[in-house]
XYZ file of C-alpha atoms in Angstrom:
384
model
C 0.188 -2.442 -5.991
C 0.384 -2.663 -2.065
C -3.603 -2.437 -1.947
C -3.994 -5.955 -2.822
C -1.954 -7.224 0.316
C -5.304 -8.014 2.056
C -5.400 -6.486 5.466
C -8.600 -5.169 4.831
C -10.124 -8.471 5.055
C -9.540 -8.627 8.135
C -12.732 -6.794 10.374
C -10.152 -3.781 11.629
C -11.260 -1.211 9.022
C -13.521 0.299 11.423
C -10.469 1.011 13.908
C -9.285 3.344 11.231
C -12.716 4.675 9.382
C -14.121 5.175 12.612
C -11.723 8.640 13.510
C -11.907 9.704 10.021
C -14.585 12.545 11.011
C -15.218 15.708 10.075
C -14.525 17.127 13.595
C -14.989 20.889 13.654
C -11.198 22.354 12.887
C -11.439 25.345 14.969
C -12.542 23.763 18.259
C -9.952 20.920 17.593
C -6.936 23.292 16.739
C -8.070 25.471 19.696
C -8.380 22.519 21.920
C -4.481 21.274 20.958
C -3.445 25.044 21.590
C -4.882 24.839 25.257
C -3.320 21.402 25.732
C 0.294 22.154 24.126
C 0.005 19.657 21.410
C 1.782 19.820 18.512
C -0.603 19.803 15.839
C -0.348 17.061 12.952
C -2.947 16.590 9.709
C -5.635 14.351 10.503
C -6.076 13.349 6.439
C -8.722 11.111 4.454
C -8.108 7.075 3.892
C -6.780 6.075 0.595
C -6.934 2.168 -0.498
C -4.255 3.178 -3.056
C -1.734 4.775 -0.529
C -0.841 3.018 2.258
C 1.325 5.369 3.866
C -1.982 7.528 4.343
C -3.040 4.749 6.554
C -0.039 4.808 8.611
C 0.299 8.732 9.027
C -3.544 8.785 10.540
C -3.024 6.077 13.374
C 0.033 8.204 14.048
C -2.313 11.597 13.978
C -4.763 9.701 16.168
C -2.622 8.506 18.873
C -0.825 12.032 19.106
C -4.296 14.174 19.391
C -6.230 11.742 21.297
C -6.327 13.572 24.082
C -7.633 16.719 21.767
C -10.080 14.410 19.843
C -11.722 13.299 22.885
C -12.311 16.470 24.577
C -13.510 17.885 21.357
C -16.091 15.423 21.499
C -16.638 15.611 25.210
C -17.698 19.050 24.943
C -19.738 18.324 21.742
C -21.866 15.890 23.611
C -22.055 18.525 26.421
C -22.953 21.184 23.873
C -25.584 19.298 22.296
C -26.195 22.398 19.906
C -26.955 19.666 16.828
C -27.341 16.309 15.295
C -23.654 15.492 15.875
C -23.993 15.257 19.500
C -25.153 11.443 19.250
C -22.295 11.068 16.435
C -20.196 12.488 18.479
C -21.114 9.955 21.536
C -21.136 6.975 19.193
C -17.034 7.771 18.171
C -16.371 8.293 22.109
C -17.767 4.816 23.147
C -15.690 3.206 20.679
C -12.520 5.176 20.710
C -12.327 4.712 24.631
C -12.262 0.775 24.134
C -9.606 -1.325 24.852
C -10.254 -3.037 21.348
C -9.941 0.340 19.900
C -6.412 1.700 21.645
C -4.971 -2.134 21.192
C -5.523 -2.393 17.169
C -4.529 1.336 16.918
C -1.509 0.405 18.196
C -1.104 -3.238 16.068
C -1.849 -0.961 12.888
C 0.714 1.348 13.935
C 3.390 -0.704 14.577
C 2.960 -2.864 11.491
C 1.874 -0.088 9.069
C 4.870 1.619 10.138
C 6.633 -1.499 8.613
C 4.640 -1.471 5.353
C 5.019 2.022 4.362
C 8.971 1.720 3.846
C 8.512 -0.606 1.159
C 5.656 1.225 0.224
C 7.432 4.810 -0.416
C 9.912 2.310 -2.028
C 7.524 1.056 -4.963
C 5.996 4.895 -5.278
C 9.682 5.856 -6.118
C 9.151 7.440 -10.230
C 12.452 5.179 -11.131
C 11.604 2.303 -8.619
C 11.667 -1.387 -9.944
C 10.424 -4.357 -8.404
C 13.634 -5.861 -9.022
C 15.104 -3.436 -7.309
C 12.387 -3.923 -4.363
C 12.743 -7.730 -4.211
C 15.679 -7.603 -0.986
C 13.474 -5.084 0.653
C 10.114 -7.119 0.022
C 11.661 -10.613 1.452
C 13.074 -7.796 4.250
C 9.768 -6.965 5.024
C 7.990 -10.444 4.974
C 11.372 -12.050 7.171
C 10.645 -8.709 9.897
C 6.881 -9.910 10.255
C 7.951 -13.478 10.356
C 10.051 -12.362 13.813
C 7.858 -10.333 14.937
C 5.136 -13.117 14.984
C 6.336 -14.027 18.670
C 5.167 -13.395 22.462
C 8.481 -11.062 22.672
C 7.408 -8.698 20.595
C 3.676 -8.539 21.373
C 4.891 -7.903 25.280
C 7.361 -4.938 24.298
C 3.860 -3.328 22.194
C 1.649 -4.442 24.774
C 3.778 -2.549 27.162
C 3.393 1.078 25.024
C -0.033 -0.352 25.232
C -0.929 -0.296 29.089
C 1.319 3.174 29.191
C -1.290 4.770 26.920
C -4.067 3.140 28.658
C -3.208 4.134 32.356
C -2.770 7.728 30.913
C -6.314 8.294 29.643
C -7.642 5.144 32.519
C -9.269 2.815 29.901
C -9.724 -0.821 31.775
C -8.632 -3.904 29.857
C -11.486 -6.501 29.694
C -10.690 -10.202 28.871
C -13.937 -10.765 25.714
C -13.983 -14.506 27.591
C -15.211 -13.347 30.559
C -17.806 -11.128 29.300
C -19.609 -13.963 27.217
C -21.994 -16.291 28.110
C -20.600 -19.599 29.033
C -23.433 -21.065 26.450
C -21.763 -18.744 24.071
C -18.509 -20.725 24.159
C -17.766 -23.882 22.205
C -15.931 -26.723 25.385
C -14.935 -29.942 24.511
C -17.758 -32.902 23.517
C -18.054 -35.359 26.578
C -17.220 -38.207 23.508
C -14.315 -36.709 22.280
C -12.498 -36.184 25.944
C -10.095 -39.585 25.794
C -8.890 -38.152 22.308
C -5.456 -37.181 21.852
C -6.018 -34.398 19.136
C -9.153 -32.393 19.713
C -7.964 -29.090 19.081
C -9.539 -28.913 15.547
C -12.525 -28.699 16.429
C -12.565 -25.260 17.356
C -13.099 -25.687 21.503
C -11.906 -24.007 24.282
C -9.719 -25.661 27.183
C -11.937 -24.750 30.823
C -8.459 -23.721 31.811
C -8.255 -21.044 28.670
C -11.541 -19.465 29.170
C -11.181 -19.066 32.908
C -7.493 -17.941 32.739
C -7.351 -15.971 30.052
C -5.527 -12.601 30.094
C -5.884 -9.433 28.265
C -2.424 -9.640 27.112
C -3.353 -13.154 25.688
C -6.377 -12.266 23.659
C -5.648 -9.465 22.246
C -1.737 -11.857 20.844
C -4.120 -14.695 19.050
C -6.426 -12.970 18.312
C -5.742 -9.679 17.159
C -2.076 -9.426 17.073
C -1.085 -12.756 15.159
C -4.102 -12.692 13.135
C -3.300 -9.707 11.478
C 0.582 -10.724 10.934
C -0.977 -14.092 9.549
C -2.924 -11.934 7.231
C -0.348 -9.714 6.182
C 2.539 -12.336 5.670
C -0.122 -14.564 3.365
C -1.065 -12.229 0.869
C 2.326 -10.478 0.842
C 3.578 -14.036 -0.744
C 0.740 -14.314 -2.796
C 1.097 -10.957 -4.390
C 4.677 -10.809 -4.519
C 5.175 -15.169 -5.917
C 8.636 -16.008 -6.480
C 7.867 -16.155 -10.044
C 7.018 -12.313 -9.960
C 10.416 -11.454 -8.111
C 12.774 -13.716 -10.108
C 10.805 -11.909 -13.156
C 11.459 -8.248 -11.635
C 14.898 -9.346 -10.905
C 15.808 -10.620 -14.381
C 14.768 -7.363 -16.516
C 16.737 -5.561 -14.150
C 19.902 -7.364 -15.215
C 18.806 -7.198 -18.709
C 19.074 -3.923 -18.654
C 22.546 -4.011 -17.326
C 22.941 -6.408 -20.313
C 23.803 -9.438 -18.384
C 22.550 -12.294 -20.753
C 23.151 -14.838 -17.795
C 21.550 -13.632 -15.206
C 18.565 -12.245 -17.697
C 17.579 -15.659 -18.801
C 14.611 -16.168 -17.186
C 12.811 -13.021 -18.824
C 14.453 -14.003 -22.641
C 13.387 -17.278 -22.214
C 9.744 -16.302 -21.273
C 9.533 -13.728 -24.732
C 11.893 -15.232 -27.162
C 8.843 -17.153 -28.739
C 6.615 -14.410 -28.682
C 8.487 -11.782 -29.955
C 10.581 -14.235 -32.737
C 13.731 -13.101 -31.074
C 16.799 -15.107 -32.182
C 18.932 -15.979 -29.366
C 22.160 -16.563 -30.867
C 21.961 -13.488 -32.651
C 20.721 -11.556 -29.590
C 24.164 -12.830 -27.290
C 26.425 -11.145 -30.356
C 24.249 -7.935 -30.165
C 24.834 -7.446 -26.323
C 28.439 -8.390 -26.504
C 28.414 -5.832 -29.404
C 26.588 -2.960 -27.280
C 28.515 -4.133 -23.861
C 31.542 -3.261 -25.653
C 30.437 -0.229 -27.651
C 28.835 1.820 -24.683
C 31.805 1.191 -23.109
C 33.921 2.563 -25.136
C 31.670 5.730 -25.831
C 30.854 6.378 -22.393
C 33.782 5.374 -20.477
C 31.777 3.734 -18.077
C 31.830 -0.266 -16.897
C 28.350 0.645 -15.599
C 25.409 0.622 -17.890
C 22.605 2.973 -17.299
C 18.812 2.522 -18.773
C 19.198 5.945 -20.596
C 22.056 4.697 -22.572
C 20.089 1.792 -23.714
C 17.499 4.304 -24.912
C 19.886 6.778 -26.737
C 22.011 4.344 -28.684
C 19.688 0.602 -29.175
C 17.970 1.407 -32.768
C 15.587 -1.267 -34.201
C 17.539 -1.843 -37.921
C 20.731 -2.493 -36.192
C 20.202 -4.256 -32.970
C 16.451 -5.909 -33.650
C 16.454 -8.358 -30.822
C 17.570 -6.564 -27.989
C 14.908 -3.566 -29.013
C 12.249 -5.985 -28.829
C 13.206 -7.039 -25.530
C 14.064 -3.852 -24.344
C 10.252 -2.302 -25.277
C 8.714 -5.393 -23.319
C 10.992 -4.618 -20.306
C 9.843 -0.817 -20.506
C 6.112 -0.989 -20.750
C 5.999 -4.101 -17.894
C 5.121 -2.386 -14.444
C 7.171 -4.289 -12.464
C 9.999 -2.162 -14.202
C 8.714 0.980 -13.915
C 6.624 3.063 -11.461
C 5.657 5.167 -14.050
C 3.179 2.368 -16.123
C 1.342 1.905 -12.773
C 0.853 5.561 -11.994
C -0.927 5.959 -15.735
C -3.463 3.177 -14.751
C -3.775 4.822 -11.831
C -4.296 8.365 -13.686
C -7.344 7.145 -15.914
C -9.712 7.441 -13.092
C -8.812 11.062 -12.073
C -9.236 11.827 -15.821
C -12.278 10.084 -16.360
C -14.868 10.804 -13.628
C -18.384 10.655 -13.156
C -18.949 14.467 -14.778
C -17.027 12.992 -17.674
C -19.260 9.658 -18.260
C -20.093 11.149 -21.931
C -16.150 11.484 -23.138
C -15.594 9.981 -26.528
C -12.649 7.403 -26.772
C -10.245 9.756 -28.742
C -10.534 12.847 -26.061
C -10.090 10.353 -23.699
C -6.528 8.833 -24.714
C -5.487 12.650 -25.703
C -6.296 13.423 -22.412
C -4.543 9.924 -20.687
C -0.829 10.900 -22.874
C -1.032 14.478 -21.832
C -1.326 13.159 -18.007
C 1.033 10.590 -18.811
C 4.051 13.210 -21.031
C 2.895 15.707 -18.488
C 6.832 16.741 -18.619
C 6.245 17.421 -22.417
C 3.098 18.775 -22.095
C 4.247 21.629 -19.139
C 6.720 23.204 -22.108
C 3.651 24.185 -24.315
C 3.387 27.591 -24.373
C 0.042 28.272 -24.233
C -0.280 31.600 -26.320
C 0.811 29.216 -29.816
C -1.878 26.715 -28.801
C -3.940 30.436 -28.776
C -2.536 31.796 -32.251
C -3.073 28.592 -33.911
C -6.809 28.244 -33.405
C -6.804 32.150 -34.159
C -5.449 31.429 -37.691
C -8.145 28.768 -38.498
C -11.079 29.736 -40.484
C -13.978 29.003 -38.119
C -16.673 30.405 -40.075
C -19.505 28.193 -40.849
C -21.213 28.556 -44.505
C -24.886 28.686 -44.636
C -26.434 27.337 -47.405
């Protein structure tokens, strides 16, 4: 769900791919045991799990001190093909650009993977999600300001004087034909920013600090805060947010989602107000209980008595954005069906997808009947 947020987009991939090694694990664990570092899992990328993005710059910044004397004495070593590898990953992870977007990714992945163990909850909703998603979004929004860049930008030059990596300022390292001034035509014009120029003032001026806040920093908040709205519309939300009251049976507040499937499903709306007054006031009385939970609904909502609310209630189930669970099957059907399974016939393949997905069913088999009962079958083959 969160993959489609679009920070990859953005060109800062490499700042993460580019650590993702395969560093030899004895000389780095031996090198963190020398140093007193407290060893933490340096694991692979996922586009599907965000939080395995945040846990590596964390891994990074904590063993960078191992990491780069691993590859110090690889260089030194040059015992194999790695060595110029190895002094490729050095170049770039002693880089200002490097330690400043390692630190941007941290800070704002950090963000991103609360709501992100949120939606990988088994009973999470989006409904449920939809405070903590316009919590999210309203944090970046406030963070987008020179405040909070300065208070990272100051973890920023701590790291940096510890490991002595110089700041330089991209403007003064380009060629002044390299950057776009102001047309001699276009100086007595009020408005001029749009086309893309920069002020002499700006380019001579400029600060480390201030590059790296337009045009790393902001950009990627810009990036972030866009698609987050995109991908999580209002529409989506005020969806999420009306199953969720229709499954506390709140016909008012549900209205949005009825009204969207009453025509599609045939479902009679006068009807289906008497059947959830009917069921309000049933499942109280059976349960005891103002407080109506989605397992009731399953237990005691049959199709021949209450027709319109079952209806409802099966759309509300199978949608993902009220239940974890229908994501995580889409998810499943590439683990099942891989590139050593290209030749799988349809039918194995959808036994195989609803024993993944009733895995809970499927783990009380007991194996030895499975056994017995292809035992007892007459497998002999008559030759004519």
């Amino acid at each position: 769900m969160l993959r489609k947020l679009g920070l990859f987009s953005i060109p800062l991939k490499g700042y993460i791919s580019i650590f993702i090694i395969q560093l030899k694990t004895k000389c780095l664990l031996t090198c963190k045991k020398k140093l007193g570092i407290k060893s933490i899992h340096i694991g692979c990328l996922s586009d599907t799990r965000w939080n395995c993005l945040f846990k590596n710059c964390e891994a990074i910044l904590h063993n960078y001190k191992a990491i780069i004397n691993v590859l110090q004495e690889e260089i030194d070593n040059q015992t194999d093909r790695n060595a110029n590898e190895a002094l490729g990953i050095l170049t770039n992870m002693s880089t200002s650009s490097f330690i400043v977007n390692l630190f941007i990714l941290k800070d704002i992945l950090s963000i991103i993977n609360i709501l992100c163990q949120m939606l990988q909850e088994k009973n999470a909703t989006l409904g449920k999600a939809a405070i903590l998603i316009k919590g999210v979004l309203q944090t970046f929004e406030n963070d987008k300001s020179t405040l909070a860049f300065n208070n990272l930008w100051l973890e920023i030059q701590d790291f940096a004087k510890d490991y002595n990596i110089n700041f330089n300022v991209p403007f003064q390292t380009q060629r002044l034909k390299q950057i776009k001034r102001e047309p001699n035509r276009l100086i007595d014009f009020v408005l001029t920013t749009a086309t893309g120029a920069k002020e002499p003032n700006e380019v001579d001026n400029a600060t480390a600090e201030h590059y790296f806040r337009v045009n790393a920093y902001f950009k990627v908040l810009d990036s972030i805060i866009v698609n987050m709205k995109k991908r999580f519309c209002t529409e989506s939300l005020e969806m999420a947010e009306s199953i969720d009251n229709f499954f506390k049976l709140n016909i008012e507040k549900s209205k949005f989602f009825i009204d969207h499937y009453k025509d599609l499903l045939d479902v009679n709306c006068y009807n289906l107000k008497s059947e959830i007054t009917v069921v309000k006031n049933y499942l109280t009385l059976t349960t005891g209980k103002d407080d109506i939970s989605l397992e009731d609904l399953k237990t005691f909502i049959v199709k021949n008595v209450y027709p319109n609310i079952y209806k409802l209630l099966q759309v509300a189930l199978t949608l993902p954005i009220s239940s974890a669970t229908c994501e995580r099957s889409f998810s499943a059907m590439r683990r099942i069906k891989t590139w050593m399974r290209s030749t799988m016939v349809e039918n194995r393949f959808n036994d195989l997808s609803i024993l993944n997905i009733e895995k809970d069913l499927a783990k009380k088999i007991n194996n030895n009947d499975i056994v017995n009962a292809f035992l007892n079958k007459n497998r002999y083959i008559v030759l004519k």
